[in-house]
Amino acid sequence: LWPLVRYGPLTPAEAGPHAPASLDHPLGTDAQGRDLAARLIYGARTALGLSLGAVLLGILFGGAVGGLAGIYRGFWNDRLVRLVETVDTFPAIIVVALVRAIERQPSALSLVIAVAAVRWAEVARLIRAEVLHADSEDYVTAARALGARPTRIFWRHILPNAVGPVLVSSVFGVA
């Protein structure tokens, strides 16, 4: 079984610098003779890992905040909704650029945290909307009538129905 690209991202190829696209080098080579397809694949691996980490962190925090805002209505619901709306107004690229500019030594972890600090608000809005929608469904009313606690209703009945929209949103968030 052959790998996608036979050359490493730092290994100079025999074709030399600025070689055109061929079967050995699908995207050609750069000025140092390195395979561009290999460099693209290795770079995408890092970028996808960082974006998956940021999205997962945003899903965890946004799911918790959105679930709390949907289950417990009243004073805390209003406060959480205002917090979500406030965070959602900031463009992610501006927040990430500010965090990277403020840091003395930027790291991958700070990049992931900066992206997750903005992306969780969208997940929180989705979870809250799904919780409010599912709360009026007959199966939740039946579970409540049978004496199920609110936390059981959330984990057993409401959260599984909220996973679909969150997964769709997270796929777009990875990009």
PDB file of C-alpha atoms in Angstrom:
ATOM      1  CA  LEU A   1       0.000   0.000   0.000  1.00  0.00           C
ATOM      2  CA  TRP A   2       1.608   3.260  -1.153  1.00  0.00           C
ATOM      3  CA  PRO A   3       1.342   6.421   0.912  1.00  0.00           C
ATOM      4  CA  LEU A   4      -0.415   9.458  -0.528  1.00  0.00           C
ATOM      5  CA  VAL A   5       2.884  11.239  -0.984  1.00  0.00           C
ATOM      6  CA  ARG A   6       6.213   9.421  -1.140  1.00  0.00           C
ATOM      7  CA  TYR A   7       8.293  12.369   0.030  1.00  0.00           C
ATOM      8  CA  GLY A   8       8.442  14.090   3.388  1.00  0.00           C
ATOM      9  CA  PRO A   9       7.688  17.784   3.842  1.00  0.00           C
ATOM     10  CA  LEU A  10      11.365  18.672   4.357  1.00  0.00           C
ATOM     11  CA  THR A  11      13.018  16.174   2.024  1.00  0.00           C
ATOM     12  CA  PRO A  12      14.322  17.654  -1.223  1.00  0.00           C
ATOM     13  CA  ALA A  13      13.117  15.727  -4.259  1.00  0.00           C
ATOM     14  CA  GLU A  14      15.234  14.561  -7.155  1.00  0.00           C
ATOM     15  CA  ALA A  15      13.168  16.676  -9.542  1.00  0.00           C
ATOM     16  CA  GLY A  16      14.839  19.840  -8.259  1.00  0.00           C
ATOM     17  CA  PRO A  17      13.463  23.295  -7.447  1.00  0.00           C
ATOM     18  CA  HIS A  18      10.372  24.658  -9.198  1.00  0.00           C
ATOM     19  CA  ALA A  19       9.561  21.337 -10.876  1.00  0.00           C
ATOM     20  CA  PRO A  20       6.156  21.276 -12.578  1.00  0.00           C
ATOM     21  CA  ALA A  21       3.338  18.972 -11.504  1.00  0.00           C
ATOM     22  CA  SER A  22       3.897  15.297 -12.337  1.00  0.00           C
ATOM     23  CA  LEU A  23       2.878  11.860 -11.087  1.00  0.00           C
ATOM     24  CA  ASP A  24       5.669  11.898  -8.487  1.00  0.00           C
ATOM     25  CA  HIS A  25       4.920  15.478  -7.409  1.00  0.00           C
ATOM     26  CA  PRO A  26       1.203  16.226  -7.947  1.00  0.00           C
ATOM     27  CA  LEU A  27       1.603  19.916  -7.050  1.00  0.00           C
ATOM     28  CA  GLY A  28       5.220  20.335  -8.119  1.00  0.00           C
ATOM     29  CA  THR A  29       8.104  21.442  -5.914  1.00  0.00           C
ATOM     30  CA  ASP A  30       9.048  24.699  -4.221  1.00  0.00           C
ATOM     31  CA  ALA A  31      12.245  26.777  -4.456  1.00  0.00           C
ATOM     32  CA  GLN A  32      14.175  24.321  -2.256  1.00  0.00           C
ATOM     33  CA  GLY A  33      12.960  21.287  -4.210  1.00  0.00           C
ATOM     34  CA  ARG A  34      10.513  20.046  -1.532  1.00  0.00           C
ATOM     35  CA  ASP A  35       7.261  18.386  -2.596  1.00  0.00           C
ATOM     36  CA  LEU A  36       4.358  20.846  -2.233  1.00  0.00           C
ATOM     37  CA  ALA A  37       1.712  18.121  -1.841  1.00  0.00           C
ATOM     38  CA  ALA A  38       3.626  16.622   1.102  1.00  0.00           C
ATOM     39  CA  ARG A  39       3.954  20.039   2.720  1.00  0.00           C
ATOM     40  CA  LEU A  40       0.248  20.693   2.201  1.00  0.00           C
ATOM     41  CA  ILE A  41      -0.758  17.372   3.784  1.00  0.00           C
ATOM     42  CA  TYR A  42       1.517  17.808   6.791  1.00  0.00           C
ATOM     43  CA  GLY A  43       0.312  21.379   7.316  1.00  0.00           C
ATOM     44  CA  ALA A  44      -3.333  20.361   7.025  1.00  0.00           C
ATOM     45  CA  ARG A  45      -2.782  17.725   9.680  1.00  0.00           C
ATOM     46  CA  THR A  46      -1.674  20.374  12.159  1.00  0.00           C
ATOM     47  CA  ALA A  47      -4.395  22.840  11.214  1.00  0.00           C
ATOM     48  CA  LEU A  48      -7.142  20.229  11.487  1.00  0.00           C
ATOM     49  CA  GLY A  49      -5.855  19.094  14.877  1.00  0.00           C
ATOM     50  CA  LEU A  50      -5.906  22.621  16.256  1.00  0.00           C
ATOM     51  CA  SER A  51      -9.341  23.395  14.843  1.00  0.00           C
ATOM     52  CA  LEU A  52     -10.801  20.133  16.164  1.00  0.00           C
ATOM     53  CA  GLY A  53      -9.432  20.959  19.601  1.00  0.00           C
ATOM     54  CA  ALA A  54     -10.957  24.435  19.513  1.00  0.00           C
ATOM     55  CA  VAL A  55     -14.326  23.136  18.340  1.00  0.00           C
ATOM     56  CA  LEU A  56     -14.420  20.381  20.984  1.00  0.00           C
ATOM     57  CA  LEU A  57     -13.574  22.851  23.728  1.00  0.00           C
ATOM     58  CA  GLY A  58     -16.278  25.204  22.436  1.00  0.00           C
ATOM     59  CA  ILE A  59     -18.814  22.362  22.336  1.00  0.00           C
ATOM     60  CA  LEU A  60     -18.081  21.382  25.934  1.00  0.00           C
ATOM     61  CA  PHE A  61     -18.370  24.885  27.348  1.00  0.00           C
ATOM     62  CA  GLY A  62     -21.196  26.015  25.051  1.00  0.00           C
ATOM     63  CA  GLY A  63     -23.152  22.827  25.702  1.00  0.00           C
ATOM     64  CA  ALA A  64     -22.954  23.354  29.443  1.00  0.00           C
ATOM     65  CA  VAL A  65     -23.963  27.017  29.280  1.00  0.00           C
ATOM     66  CA  GLY A  66     -26.729  26.407  26.721  1.00  0.00           C
ATOM     67  CA  GLY A  67     -28.089  23.459  28.657  1.00  0.00           C
ATOM     68  CA  LEU A  68     -28.185  25.446  31.889  1.00  0.00           C
ATOM     69  CA  ALA A  69     -29.871  28.380  30.164  1.00  0.00           C
ATOM     70  CA  GLY A  70     -32.501  26.094  28.648  1.00  0.00           C
ATOM     71  CA  ILE A  71     -33.287  24.086  31.759  1.00  0.00           C
ATOM     72  CA  TYR A  72     -33.284  26.818  34.384  1.00  0.00           C
ATOM     73  CA  ARG A  73     -35.363  29.749  33.320  1.00  0.00           C
ATOM     74  CA  GLY A  74     -35.643  33.058  35.121  1.00  0.00           C
ATOM     75  CA  PHE A  75     -32.877  35.306  36.405  1.00  0.00           C
ATOM     76  CA  TRP A  76     -29.932  33.075  35.407  1.00  0.00           C
ATOM     77  CA  ASN A  77     -31.391  32.355  32.004  1.00  0.00           C
ATOM     78  CA  ASP A  78     -31.504  36.061  31.197  1.00  0.00           C
ATOM     79  CA  ARG A  79     -27.931  36.564  32.416  1.00  0.00           C
ATOM     80  CA  LEU A  80     -26.598  33.609  30.419  1.00  0.00           C
ATOM     81  CA  VAL A  81     -28.428  34.713  27.281  1.00  0.00           C
ATOM     82  CA  ARG A  82     -26.931  38.205  27.579  1.00  0.00           C
ATOM     83  CA  LEU A  83     -23.471  36.716  28.053  1.00  0.00           C
ATOM     84  CA  VAL A  84     -23.912  34.548  24.952  1.00  0.00           C
ATOM     85  CA  GLU A  85     -25.134  37.501  22.901  1.00  0.00           C
ATOM     86  CA  THR A  86     -22.215  39.633  24.070  1.00  0.00           C
ATOM     87  CA  VAL A  87     -19.606  36.997  23.182  1.00  0.00           C
ATOM     88  CA  ASP A  88     -21.333  36.273  19.874  1.00  0.00           C
ATOM     89  CA  THR A  89     -20.922  39.882  18.710  1.00  0.00           C
ATOM     90  CA  PHE A  90     -17.116  39.652  18.560  1.00  0.00           C
ATOM     91  CA  PRO A  91     -15.674  38.358  15.277  1.00  0.00           C
ATOM     92  CA  ALA A  92     -13.445  35.350  15.904  1.00  0.00           C
ATOM     93  CA  ILE A  93     -10.639  36.575  13.666  1.00  0.00           C
ATOM     94  CA  ILE A  94     -10.365  39.865  15.584  1.00  0.00           C
ATOM     95  CA  VAL A  95     -10.279  38.127  18.972  1.00  0.00           C
ATOM     96  CA  VAL A  96      -7.649  35.649  17.807  1.00  0.00           C
ATOM     97  CA  ALA A  97      -5.535  38.448  16.306  1.00  0.00           C
ATOM     98  CA  LEU A  98      -5.743  40.453  19.547  1.00  0.00           C
ATOM     99  CA  VAL A  99      -4.791  37.471  21.699  1.00  0.00           C
ATOM    100  CA  ARG A 100      -1.873  36.619  19.428  1.00  0.00           C
ATOM    101  CA  ALA A 101      -0.700  40.250  19.464  1.00  0.00           C
ATOM    102  CA  ILE A 102      -0.892  40.542  23.249  1.00  0.00           C
ATOM    103  CA  GLU A 103       1.065  37.373  23.981  1.00  0.00           C
ATOM    104  CA  ARG A 104       4.817  37.459  24.300  1.00  0.00           C
ATOM    105  CA  GLN A 105       5.289  33.923  23.000  1.00  0.00           C
ATOM    106  CA  PRO A 106       2.184  32.726  21.146  1.00  0.00           C
ATOM    107  CA  SER A 107       1.486  29.010  21.420  1.00  0.00           C
ATOM    108  CA  ALA A 108      -0.874  26.529  19.815  1.00  0.00           C
ATOM    109  CA  LEU A 109      -2.774  26.169  23.081  1.00  0.00           C
ATOM    110  CA  SER A 110      -3.480  29.901  23.262  1.00  0.00           C
ATOM    111  CA  LEU A 111      -4.740  29.794  19.682  1.00  0.00           C
ATOM    112  CA  VAL A 112      -7.113  26.946  20.511  1.00  0.00           C
ATOM    113  CA  ILE A 113      -8.376  28.714  23.632  1.00  0.00           C
ATOM    114  CA  ALA A 114      -8.855  32.013  21.775  1.00  0.00           C
ATOM    115  CA  VAL A 115     -10.932  30.364  19.049  1.00  0.00           C
ATOM    116  CA  ALA A 116     -12.947  28.345  21.581  1.00  0.00           C
ATOM    117  CA  ALA A 117     -13.593  31.503  23.624  1.00  0.00           C
ATOM    118  CA  VAL A 118     -15.555  32.900  20.692  1.00  0.00           C
ATOM    119  CA  ARG A 119     -17.047  29.732  19.175  1.00  0.00           C
ATOM    120  CA  TRP A 120     -18.807  28.459  22.312  1.00  0.00           C
ATOM    121  CA  ALA A 121     -21.521  31.108  22.064  1.00  0.00           C
ATOM    122  CA  GLU A 122     -22.944  29.637  18.849  1.00  0.00           C
ATOM    123  CA  VAL A 123     -23.131  26.186  20.426  1.00  0.00           C
ATOM    124  CA  ALA A 124     -24.772  27.624  23.541  1.00  0.00           C
ATOM    125  CA  ARG A 125     -27.456  29.311  21.416  1.00  0.00           C
ATOM    126  CA  LEU A 126     -28.141  26.084  19.525  1.00  0.00           C
ATOM    127  CA  ILE A 127     -28.346  23.936  22.663  1.00  0.00           C
ATOM    128  CA  ARG A 128     -30.595  26.440  24.420  1.00  0.00           C
ATOM    129  CA  ALA A 129     -32.955  26.619  21.432  1.00  0.00           C
ATOM    130  CA  GLU A 130     -33.122  22.827  21.200  1.00  0.00           C
ATOM    131  CA  VAL A 131     -33.731  22.503  24.942  1.00  0.00           C
ATOM    132  CA  LEU A 132     -36.551  25.044  24.807  1.00  0.00           C
ATOM    133  CA  HIS A 133     -38.044  23.312  21.766  1.00  0.00           C
ATOM    134  CA  ALA A 134     -37.787  19.802  23.191  1.00  0.00           C
ATOM    135  CA  ASP A 135     -39.120  20.929  26.566  1.00  0.00           C
ATOM    136  CA  SER A 136     -42.548  21.409  25.016  1.00  0.00           C
ATOM    137  CA  GLU A 137     -42.593  17.966  23.338  1.00  0.00           C
ATOM    138  CA  ASP A 138     -44.919  15.213  24.527  1.00  0.00           C
ATOM    139  CA  TYR A 139     -42.174  12.770  25.522  1.00  0.00           C
ATOM    140  CA  VAL A 140     -40.669  15.337  27.901  1.00  0.00           C
ATOM    141  CA  THR A 141     -44.089  16.069  29.366  1.00  0.00           C
ATOM    142  CA  ALA A 142     -44.629  12.328  29.829  1.00  0.00           C
ATOM    143  CA  ALA A 143     -41.258  11.914  31.517  1.00  0.00           C
ATOM    144  CA  ARG A 144     -42.037  14.837  33.794  1.00  0.00           C
ATOM    145  CA  ALA A 145     -45.461  13.330  34.614  1.00  0.00           C
ATOM    146  CA  LEU A 146     -43.793  10.032  35.508  1.00  0.00           C
ATOM    147  CA  GLY A 147     -41.632  11.882  38.053  1.00  0.00           C
ATOM    148  CA  ALA A 148     -38.299  12.119  36.253  1.00  0.00           C
ATOM    149  CA  ARG A 149     -35.928  14.739  37.598  1.00  0.00           C
ATOM    150  CA  PRO A 150     -34.933  17.680  35.352  1.00  0.00           C
ATOM    151  CA  THR A 151     -31.350  16.463  35.057  1.00  0.00           C
ATOM    152  CA  ARG A 152     -32.522  13.005  33.908  1.00  0.00           C
ATOM    153  CA  ILE A 153     -34.893  14.581  31.408  1.00  0.00           C
ATOM    154  CA  PHE A 154     -32.063  16.703  30.069  1.00  0.00           C
ATOM    155  CA  TRP A 155     -29.492  13.885  29.746  1.00  0.00           C
ATOM    156  CA  ARG A 156     -31.875  11.154  28.609  1.00  0.00           C
ATOM    157  CA  HIS A 157     -34.414  12.959  26.423  1.00  0.00           C
ATOM    158  CA  ILE A 158     -33.375  16.481  25.471  1.00  0.00           C
ATOM    159  CA  LEU A 159     -29.601  16.295  24.907  1.00  0.00           C
ATOM    160  CA  PRO A 160     -29.695  13.416  22.382  1.00  0.00           C
ATOM    161  CA  ASN A 161     -32.053  15.491  20.237  1.00  0.00           C
ATOM    162  CA  ALA A 162     -29.784  18.540  20.437  1.00  0.00           C
ATOM    163  CA  VAL A 163     -26.710  16.683  19.188  1.00  0.00           C
ATOM    164  CA  GLY A 164     -27.672  16.888  15.483  1.00  0.00           C
ATOM    165  CA  PRO A 165     -27.614  20.670  15.067  1.00  0.00           C
ATOM    166  CA  VAL A 166     -24.461  20.924  17.188  1.00  0.00           C
ATOM    167  CA  LEU A 167     -22.651  18.395  14.983  1.00  0.00           C
ATOM    168  CA  VAL A 168     -23.616  20.286  11.846  1.00  0.00           C
ATOM    169  CA  SER A 169     -22.439  23.543  13.384  1.00  0.00           C
ATOM    170  CA  SER A 170     -19.188  21.967  14.553  1.00  0.00           C
ATOM    171  CA  VAL A 171     -18.387  20.677  11.063  1.00  0.00           C
ATOM    172  CA  PHE A 172     -18.611  24.227   9.781  1.00  0.00           C
ATOM    173  CA  GLY A 173     -16.657  25.411  12.819  1.00  0.00           C
ATOM    174  CA  VAL A 174     -13.716  23.158  11.976  1.00  0.00           C
ATOM    175  CA  ALA A 175     -13.376  24.953   8.655  1.00  0.00           C
TER     176      ALA A 175
END
